[in-house]
Coordinates of C-alpha atoms in Angstrom, one line a residue:
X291 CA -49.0 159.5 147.6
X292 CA -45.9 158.3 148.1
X293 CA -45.7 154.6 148.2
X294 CA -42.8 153.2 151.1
X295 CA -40.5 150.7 149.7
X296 CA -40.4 147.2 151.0
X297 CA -37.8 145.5 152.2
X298 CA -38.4 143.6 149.1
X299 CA -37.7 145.8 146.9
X300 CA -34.7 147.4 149.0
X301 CA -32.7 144.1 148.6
X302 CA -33.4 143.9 144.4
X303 CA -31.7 147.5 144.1
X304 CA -28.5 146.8 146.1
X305 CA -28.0 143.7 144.6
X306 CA -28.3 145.4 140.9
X307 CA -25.9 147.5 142.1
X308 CA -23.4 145.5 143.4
X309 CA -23.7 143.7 140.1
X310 CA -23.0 146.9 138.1
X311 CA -20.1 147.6 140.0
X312 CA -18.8 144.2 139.5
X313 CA -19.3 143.9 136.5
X314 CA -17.4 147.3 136.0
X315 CA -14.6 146.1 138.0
X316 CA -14.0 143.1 136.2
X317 CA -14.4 145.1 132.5
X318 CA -11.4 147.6 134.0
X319 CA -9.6 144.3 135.0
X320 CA -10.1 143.0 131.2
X321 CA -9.0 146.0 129.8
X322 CA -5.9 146.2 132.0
X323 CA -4.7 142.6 131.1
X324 CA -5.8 143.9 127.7
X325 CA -3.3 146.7 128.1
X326 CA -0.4 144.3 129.2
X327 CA -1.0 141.9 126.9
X328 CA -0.8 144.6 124.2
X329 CA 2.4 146.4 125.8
X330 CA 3.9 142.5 126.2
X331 CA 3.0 142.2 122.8
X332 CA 4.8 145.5 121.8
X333 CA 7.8 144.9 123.7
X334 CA 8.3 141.5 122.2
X335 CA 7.7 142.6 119.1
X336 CA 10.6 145.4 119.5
X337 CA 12.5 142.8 121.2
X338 CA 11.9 140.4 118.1
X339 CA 12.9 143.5 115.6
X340 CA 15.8 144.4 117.5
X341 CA 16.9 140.8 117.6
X342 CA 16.7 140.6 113.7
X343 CA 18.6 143.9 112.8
X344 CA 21.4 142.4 115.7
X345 CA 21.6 139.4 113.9
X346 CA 21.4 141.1 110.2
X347 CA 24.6 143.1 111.4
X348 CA 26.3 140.2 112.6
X349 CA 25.7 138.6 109.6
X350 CA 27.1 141.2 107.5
X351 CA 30.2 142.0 109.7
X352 CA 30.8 138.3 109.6
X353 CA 30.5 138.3 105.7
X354 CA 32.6 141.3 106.1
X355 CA 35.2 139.4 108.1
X356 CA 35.3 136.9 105.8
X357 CA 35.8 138.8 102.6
X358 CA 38.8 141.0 104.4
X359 CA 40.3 137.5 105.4
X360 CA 39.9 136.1 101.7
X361 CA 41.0 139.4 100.5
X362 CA 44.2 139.4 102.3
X363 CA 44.7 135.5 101.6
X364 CA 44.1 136.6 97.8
X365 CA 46.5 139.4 98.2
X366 CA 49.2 137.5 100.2
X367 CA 48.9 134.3 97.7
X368 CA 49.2 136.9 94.7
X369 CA 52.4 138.8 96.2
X370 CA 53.7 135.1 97.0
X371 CA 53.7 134.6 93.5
X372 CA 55.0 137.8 91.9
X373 CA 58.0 137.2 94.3
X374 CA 59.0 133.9 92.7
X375 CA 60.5 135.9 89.8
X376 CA 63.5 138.8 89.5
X377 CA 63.7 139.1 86.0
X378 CA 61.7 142.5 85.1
X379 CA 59.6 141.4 82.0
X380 CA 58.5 137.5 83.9
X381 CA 58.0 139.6 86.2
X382 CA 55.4 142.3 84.4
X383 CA 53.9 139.7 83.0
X384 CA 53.3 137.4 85.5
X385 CA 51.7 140.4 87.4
X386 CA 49.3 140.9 84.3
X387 CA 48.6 137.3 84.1
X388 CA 47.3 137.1 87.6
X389 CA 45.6 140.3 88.4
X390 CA 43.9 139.1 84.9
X391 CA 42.6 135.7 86.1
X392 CA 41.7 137.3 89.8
X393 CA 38.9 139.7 88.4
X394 CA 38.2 138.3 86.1
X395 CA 39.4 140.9 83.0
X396 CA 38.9 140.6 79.6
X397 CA 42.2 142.0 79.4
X398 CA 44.8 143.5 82.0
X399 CA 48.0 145.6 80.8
X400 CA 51.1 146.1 82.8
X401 CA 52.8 148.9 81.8
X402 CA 56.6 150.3 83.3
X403 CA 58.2 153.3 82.4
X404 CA 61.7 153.3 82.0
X405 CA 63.8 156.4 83.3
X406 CA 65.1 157.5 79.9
X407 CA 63.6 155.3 77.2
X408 CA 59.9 156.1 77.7
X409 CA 57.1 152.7 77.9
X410 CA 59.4 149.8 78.7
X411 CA 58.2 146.4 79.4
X412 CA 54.9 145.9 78.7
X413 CA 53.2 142.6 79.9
X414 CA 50.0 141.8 78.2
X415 CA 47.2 139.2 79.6
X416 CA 44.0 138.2 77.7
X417 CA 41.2 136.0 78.9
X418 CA 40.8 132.7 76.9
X419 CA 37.2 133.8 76.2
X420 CA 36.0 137.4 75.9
X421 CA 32.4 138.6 75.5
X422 CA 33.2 140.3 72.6
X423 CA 37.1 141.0 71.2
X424 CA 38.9 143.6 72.5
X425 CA 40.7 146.1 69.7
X426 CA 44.1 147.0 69.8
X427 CA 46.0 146.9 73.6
X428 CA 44.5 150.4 75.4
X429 CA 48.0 150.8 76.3
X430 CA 49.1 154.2 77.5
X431 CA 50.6 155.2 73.7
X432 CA 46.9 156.0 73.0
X433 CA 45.5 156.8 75.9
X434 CA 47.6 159.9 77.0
X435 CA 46.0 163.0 75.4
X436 CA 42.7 161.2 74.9
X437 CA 41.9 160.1 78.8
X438 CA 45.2 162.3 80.1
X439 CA 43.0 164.4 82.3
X440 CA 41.6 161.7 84.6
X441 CA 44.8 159.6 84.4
X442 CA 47.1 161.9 85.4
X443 CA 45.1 163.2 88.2
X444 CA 44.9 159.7 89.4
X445 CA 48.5 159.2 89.1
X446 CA 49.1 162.4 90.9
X447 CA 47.4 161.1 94.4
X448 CA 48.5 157.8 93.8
X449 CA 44.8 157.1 93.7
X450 CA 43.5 154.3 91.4
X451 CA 40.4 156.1 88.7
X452 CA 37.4 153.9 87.5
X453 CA 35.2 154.1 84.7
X454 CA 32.5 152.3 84.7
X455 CA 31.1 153.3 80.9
X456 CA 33.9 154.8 79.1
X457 CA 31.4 155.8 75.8
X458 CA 29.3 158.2 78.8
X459 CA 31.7 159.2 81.3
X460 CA 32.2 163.0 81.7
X461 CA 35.6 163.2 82.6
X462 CA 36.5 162.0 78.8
X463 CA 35.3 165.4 77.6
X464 CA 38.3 167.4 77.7
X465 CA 40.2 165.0 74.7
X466 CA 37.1 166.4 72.7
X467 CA 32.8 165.7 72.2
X468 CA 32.2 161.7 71.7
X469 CA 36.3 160.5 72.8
X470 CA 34.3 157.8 75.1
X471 CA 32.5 156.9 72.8
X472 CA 34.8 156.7 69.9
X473 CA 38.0 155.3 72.2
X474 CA 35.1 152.6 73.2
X475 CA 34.3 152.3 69.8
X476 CA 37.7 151.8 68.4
X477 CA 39.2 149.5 70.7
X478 CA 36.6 147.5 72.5
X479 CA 36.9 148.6 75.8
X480 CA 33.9 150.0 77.4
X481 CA 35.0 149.8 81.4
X482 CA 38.8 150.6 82.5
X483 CA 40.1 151.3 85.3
X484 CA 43.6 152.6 85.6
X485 CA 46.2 151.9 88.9
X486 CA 49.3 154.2 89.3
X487 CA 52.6 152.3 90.5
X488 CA 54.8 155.0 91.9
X489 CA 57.3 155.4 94.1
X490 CA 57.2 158.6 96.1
X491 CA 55.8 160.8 93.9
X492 CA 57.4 159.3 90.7
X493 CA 55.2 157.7 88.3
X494 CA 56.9 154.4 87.6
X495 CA 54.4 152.4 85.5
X496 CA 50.3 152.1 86.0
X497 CA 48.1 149.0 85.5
X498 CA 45.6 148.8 83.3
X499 CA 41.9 147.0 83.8
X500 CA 40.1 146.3 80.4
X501 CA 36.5 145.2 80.1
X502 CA 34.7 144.9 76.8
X503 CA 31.2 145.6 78.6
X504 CA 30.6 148.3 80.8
X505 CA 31.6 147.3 84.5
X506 CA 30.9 148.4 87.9
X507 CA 34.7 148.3 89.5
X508 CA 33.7 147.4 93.2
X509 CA 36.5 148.6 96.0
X510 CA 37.4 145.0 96.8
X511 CA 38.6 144.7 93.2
X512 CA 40.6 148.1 93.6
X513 CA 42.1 147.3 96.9
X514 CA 43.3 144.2 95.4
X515 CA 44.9 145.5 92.3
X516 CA 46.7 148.3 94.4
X517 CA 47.6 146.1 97.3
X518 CA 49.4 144.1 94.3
X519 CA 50.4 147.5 92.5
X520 CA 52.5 148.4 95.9
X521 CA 53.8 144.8 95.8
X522 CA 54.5 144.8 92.3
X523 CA 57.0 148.3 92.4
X524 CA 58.6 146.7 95.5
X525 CA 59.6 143.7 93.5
X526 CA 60.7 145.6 90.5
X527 CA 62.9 148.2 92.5
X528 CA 64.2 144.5 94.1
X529 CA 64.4 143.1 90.3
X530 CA 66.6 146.0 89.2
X531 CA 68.4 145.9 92.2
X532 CA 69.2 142.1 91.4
X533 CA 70.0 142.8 87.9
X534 CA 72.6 145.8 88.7
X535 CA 74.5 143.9 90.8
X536 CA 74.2 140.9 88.0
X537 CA 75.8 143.3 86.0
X538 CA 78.4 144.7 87.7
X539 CA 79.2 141.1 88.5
X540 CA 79.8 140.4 84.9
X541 CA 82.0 143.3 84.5
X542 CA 84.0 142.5 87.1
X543 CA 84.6 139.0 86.7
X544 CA 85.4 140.4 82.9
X545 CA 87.8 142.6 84.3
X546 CA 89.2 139.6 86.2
X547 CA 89.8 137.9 83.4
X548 CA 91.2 140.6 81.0
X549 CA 93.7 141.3 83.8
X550 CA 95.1 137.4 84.3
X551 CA 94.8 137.1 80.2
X552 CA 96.9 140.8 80.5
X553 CA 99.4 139.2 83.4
X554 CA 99.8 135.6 81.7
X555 CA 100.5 137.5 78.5
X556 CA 103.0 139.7 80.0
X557 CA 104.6 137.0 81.9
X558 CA 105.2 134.6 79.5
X559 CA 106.8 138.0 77.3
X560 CA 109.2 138.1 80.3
X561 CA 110.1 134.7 80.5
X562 CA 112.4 134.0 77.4
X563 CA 114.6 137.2 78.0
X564 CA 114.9 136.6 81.8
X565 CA 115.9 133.1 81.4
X566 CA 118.6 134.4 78.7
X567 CA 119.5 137.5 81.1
X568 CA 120.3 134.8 83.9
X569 CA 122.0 132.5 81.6
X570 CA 124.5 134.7 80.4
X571 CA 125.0 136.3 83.8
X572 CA 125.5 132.7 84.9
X573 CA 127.8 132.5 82.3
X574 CA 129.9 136.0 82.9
X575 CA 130.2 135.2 86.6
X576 CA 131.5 131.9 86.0
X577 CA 134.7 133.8 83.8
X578 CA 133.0 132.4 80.9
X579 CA 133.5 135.0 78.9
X580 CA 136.8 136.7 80.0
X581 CA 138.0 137.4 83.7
X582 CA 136.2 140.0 85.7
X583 CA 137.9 142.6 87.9
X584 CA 136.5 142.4 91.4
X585 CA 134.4 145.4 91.2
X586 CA 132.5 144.3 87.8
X587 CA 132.0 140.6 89.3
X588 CA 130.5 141.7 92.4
X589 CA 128.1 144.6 90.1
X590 CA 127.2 141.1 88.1
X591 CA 126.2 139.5 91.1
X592 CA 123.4 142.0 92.4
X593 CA 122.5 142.2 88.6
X594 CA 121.8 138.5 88.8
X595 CA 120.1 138.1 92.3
X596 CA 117.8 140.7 91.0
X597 CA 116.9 138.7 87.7
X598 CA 116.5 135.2 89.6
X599 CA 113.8 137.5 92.0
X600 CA 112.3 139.0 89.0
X601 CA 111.9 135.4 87.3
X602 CA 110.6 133.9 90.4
X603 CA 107.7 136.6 90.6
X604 CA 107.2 135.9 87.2
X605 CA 106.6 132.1 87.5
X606 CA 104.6 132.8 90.6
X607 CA 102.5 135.1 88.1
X608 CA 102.2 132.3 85.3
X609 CA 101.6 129.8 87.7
X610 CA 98.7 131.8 89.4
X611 CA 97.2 132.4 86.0
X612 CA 97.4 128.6 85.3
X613 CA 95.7 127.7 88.4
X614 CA 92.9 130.2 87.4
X615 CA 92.5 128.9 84.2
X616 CA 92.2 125.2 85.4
X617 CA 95.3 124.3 83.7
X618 CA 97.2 123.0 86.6
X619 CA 97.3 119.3 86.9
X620 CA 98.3 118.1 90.2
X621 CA 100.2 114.8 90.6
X622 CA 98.5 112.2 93.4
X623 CA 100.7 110.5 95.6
X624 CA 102.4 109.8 99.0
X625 CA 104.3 113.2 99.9
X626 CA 107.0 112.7 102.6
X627 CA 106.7 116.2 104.1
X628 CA 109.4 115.2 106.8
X629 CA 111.7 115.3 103.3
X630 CA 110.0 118.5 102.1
X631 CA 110.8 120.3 105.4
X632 CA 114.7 118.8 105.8
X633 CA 115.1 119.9 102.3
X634 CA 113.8 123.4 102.5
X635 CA 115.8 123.9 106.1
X636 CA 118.6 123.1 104.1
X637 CA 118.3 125.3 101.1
X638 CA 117.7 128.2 103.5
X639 CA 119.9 127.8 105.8
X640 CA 122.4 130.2 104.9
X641 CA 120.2 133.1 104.5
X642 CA 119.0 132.2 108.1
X643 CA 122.7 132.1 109.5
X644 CA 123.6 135.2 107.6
X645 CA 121.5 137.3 109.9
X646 CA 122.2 135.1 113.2
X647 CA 119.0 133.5 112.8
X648 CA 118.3 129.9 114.2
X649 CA 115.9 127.5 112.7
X650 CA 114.6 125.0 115.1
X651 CA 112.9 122.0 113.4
X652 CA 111.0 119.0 114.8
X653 CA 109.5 116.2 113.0
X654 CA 107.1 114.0 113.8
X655 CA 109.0 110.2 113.6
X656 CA 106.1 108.5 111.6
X657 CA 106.9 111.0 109.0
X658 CA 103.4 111.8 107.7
X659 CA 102.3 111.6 104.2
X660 CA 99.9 113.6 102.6
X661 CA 98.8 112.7 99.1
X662 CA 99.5 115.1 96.6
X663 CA 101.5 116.6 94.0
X664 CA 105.6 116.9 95.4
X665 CA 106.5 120.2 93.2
X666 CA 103.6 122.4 94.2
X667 CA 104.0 121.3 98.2
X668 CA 107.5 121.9 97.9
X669 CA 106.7 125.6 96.6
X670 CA 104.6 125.8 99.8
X671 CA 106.8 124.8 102.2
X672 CA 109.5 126.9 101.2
X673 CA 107.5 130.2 100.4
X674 CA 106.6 129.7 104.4
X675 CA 110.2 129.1 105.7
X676 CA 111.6 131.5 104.0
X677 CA 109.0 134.3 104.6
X678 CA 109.4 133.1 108.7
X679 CA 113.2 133.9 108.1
X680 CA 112.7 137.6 105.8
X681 CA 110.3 139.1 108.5
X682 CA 112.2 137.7 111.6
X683 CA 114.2 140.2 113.2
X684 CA 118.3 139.4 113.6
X685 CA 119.6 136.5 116.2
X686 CA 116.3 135.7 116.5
X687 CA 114.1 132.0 116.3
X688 CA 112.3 130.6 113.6
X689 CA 110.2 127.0 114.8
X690 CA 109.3 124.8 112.3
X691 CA 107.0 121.7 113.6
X692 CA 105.8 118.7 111.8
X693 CA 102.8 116.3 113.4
X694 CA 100.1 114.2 112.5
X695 CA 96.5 115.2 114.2
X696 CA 93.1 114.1 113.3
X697 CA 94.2 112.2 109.8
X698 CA 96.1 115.3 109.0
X699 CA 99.7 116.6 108.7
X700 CA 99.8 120.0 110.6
X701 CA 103.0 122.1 109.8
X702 CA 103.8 124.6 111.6
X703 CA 106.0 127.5 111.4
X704 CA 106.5 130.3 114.1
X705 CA 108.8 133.5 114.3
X706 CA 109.4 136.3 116.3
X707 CA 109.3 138.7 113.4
X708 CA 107.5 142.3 112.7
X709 CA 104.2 140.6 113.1
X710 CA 101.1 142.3 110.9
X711 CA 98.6 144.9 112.2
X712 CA 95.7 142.8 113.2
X713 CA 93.4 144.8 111.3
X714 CA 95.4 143.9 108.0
X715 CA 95.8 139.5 109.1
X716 CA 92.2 139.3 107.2
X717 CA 93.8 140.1 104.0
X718 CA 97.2 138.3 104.1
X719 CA 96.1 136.0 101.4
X720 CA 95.3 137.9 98.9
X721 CA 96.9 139.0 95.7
X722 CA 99.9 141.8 95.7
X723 CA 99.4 142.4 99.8
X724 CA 101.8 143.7 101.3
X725 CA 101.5 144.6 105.2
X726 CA 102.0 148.1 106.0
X727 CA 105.1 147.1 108.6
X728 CA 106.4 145.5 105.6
X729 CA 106.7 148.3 103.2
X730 CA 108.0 150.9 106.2
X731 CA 110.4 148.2 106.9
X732 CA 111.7 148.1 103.0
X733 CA 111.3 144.1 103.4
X734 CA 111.4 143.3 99.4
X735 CA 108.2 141.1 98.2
X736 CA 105.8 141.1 96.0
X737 CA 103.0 139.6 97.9
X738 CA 102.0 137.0 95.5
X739 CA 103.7 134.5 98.5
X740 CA 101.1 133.7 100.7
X741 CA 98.3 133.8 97.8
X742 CA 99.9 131.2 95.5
X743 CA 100.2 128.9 98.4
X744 CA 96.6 129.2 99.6
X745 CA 95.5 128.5 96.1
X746 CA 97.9 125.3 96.1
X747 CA 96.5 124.1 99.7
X748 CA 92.7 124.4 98.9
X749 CA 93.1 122.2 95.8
X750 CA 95.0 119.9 98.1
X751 CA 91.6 119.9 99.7
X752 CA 93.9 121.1 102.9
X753 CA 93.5 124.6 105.3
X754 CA 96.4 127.4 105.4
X755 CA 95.7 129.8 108.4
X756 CA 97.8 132.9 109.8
X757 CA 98.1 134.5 113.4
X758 CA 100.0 137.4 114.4
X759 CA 100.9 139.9 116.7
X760 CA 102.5 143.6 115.7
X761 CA 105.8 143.5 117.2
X762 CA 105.8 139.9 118.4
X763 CA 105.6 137.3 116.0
X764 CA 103.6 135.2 113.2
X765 CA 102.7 131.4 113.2
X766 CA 101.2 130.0 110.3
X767 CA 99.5 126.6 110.5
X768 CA 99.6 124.2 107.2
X769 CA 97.2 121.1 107.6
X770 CA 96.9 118.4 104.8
X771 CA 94.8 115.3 104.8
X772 CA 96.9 112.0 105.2
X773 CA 96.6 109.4 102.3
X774 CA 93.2 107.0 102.6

């Protein structure tokens, strides 16, 4: 019989139900805010991670960054240093010394070939205190044909080789069983690490890293030491440059003096005779030692203008000599140029008017006056007169002006000669120069002139300076200081 439900009992099931279902809907809510949560959870987890290996790499390319920048500080202050020198042992062993102290070796060899004598200059550095004392220097004497196999192979790509135990490395093996461990043995060292220096593929020296315990050579230390390898063949090649040209310095300034010693020697040789050649000329042309037919007395006279030219280039020679040697000492005093010039103008006058020259001289009215020594000016003044007049073409004007401008006599003398090529004007004032209009010309000289007076106006603390034209003219401009 089937009992009919009550209203009742109706109402107690639906509301069991809609209890169930709630209750189910609020678990699947749970356990979807259970499954964020968890993903949130995940994420920031990841999120966390990632942020720690970001920050982990940072750190390390900071550390990085800062190693490279103390790396190339070290470098650069190390370089700084090797420079400082240019003589080529300081300068190996100043290179030892601080690759030494910067790693920290127990000892450091710098070793440089030279071209035809073998090992050269070998600079050795030692620490002050060594874990244990190292044998005899590892230099490359013993080494090649014991470790020649992984030195030379280094040296041959310019590539720097490690070894971290000597007594196990295999590369030893081809100098025979147990060389490690017998070269370790024998000398002490039982880490090296061995740095070509070559330039191009020439194998100029090598560098040598000693360590009495075994050693793990990191690549910072390697980049240093070849970094300062590179550095250190660069400053040699500059070394030997500096010391070739010290040399050929010192032969030519021996030269110099073997040839004034040779040119003093000879001229004082040809002094006595000239000045007893002229004499007795002198003495002939004066009909002191008979009468002379016309023909013979005028053959005397070019005899003798040639020996008073020859003496005068030999007194410019000895007095060039004695200026070189210091031996020249100039008299200090009031120098009345105006005097100097009147006299000169007078003593060449004749040659001038020979050839229809006029010389056209002004002086200044407060008649300047230089100090200095009277003789020597006097040599000046005349050697420039009188080379206006030589190169001045006939009937033509020589100017000779004296003034006084800023504190300083100014002397100038103008012609309107031959001129010199202007590519030759640099060179007027030296020795034996002759310009090449000159010598087509057949103007005699010996070019000694304009030199010897230069040398007599710089110790007069004064300027000589020289302008010219080809085919128009030369002025030459004399300036002296005034007395204090």
């Amino acid at each position: 019989m089937t009992r009919a439900r009550t209203p009742a009992a109706l109402s107690g099931t639906s509301i069991a139900g809609g209890l169930a279902a709630e209750v189910a809907r609020l678990q699947g809510q749970l356990e979807q805010e259970q499954s964020r949560r968890f993903d949130a959870e995940t994420v920031g987890e990841r999120a966390t991670a990632d942020l720690i290996d970001i920050v982990r790499q940072l750190r390390e390319t900071q550390s990085q960054l800062i190693d490279s920048a103390a790396q190339s500080r070290l470098v650069s202050d190390l370089t700084r240093a090797l420079r400082q020198d240019l003589d080529t042992p300081n300068l190996v062993a100043r290179a030892a010394e601080l690759m030494g102290h910067t790693l920290l070796l127990d000892r450091c060899q710098v070793v440089v070939f030279e071209s035809d004598a073998g090992p050269g200059h070998r600079g050795i550095w030692a620490a002050d205190t060594q874990p244990r004392p190292l044998g005899d220097p590892c230099h490359m004497d013993s080494l090649v044909g014991r470790v020649e196999n992984p030195l030379i192979a280094g040296s041959r790509h310019a590539e720097a080789v490690r070894i971290d135990r000597v007594a196990e490395d295999d590369r030893l093996a081809g100098a025979g069983a147990g060389a490690g461990a017998e070269l370790a043995e024998r000398s002490g060292v039982h880490a090296l690490a061995f740095v070509p220096a070559t330039i191009g593929r020439e194998l100029v020296g090598c560098i040598l890293l000693e360590s009495s315990a075994p050693r793990h050579w990191r690549t910072r230390e390697m980049v240093i030491c070849e970094s300062l390898t590179r550095d250190l063949v660069a400053s040699l090649v500059q070394a030997q440059a500096f010391e070739q040209q010290r040399r050929s310095m010192l032969q030519l300034e021996e030269l110099d003096r073997t040839k004034d010693a040779f040119i003093s020697s000879v001229s004082h040789e040809l002094r006595t005779p000239l000045t007893s050649i002229v004499g007795y000329l002198e003495l002939m042309a004066d009909g002191g030692m008979g009468e002379l037919s016309e023909e013979l007395a005028h053959g005397i006279e070019i005899i003798e203008r040639n020996a008073v030219r020859l003496r005068a280039v030999v007194e410019d020679l000895l007095t060039l000599s004695a200026y070189d040697a210091g031996a020249v000492v100039l008299a200090h005093e009031p120098v009345d140029l105006s005097a100097l010039v009147a006299e000169c103008h007078h003593s060449l006058f004749p040659s001038a008017s020979a050839r229809g020259i006029t010389i056209e001289v002004e002086l200044n009215a407060h008649r300047p006056r230089p100090m200095g020594d009277e003789e020597q000016l006097h040599r000046v003044v005349l050697n420039l007169i009188n080379n206006a007049i030589k190169f001045s073409r006939d009937a033509s004007q020589v100017s000779v002006r004296l003034d006084v401008q800023d504190a300083h006599a100014v002397l100038v003398v103008a012609d309107q000669g031959i001129g010199i090529p202007q590519s030759e004007v640099s060179q007027v004032f030296s020795r034996f120069f002759r310009s090449t209009l000159a010598v087509r010309d057949e103007i005699q000289g010996t070019g000694l002139g304009l030199a010897l007076a230069k040398t007599v106006v710089d110790r007069h603390r004064g300027s000589l300076e020289l302008q010219s034209e080809e085919g128009v003219g030369t002025v030459v401009t004399l300036r002296l200081p005034l007395e204090d």
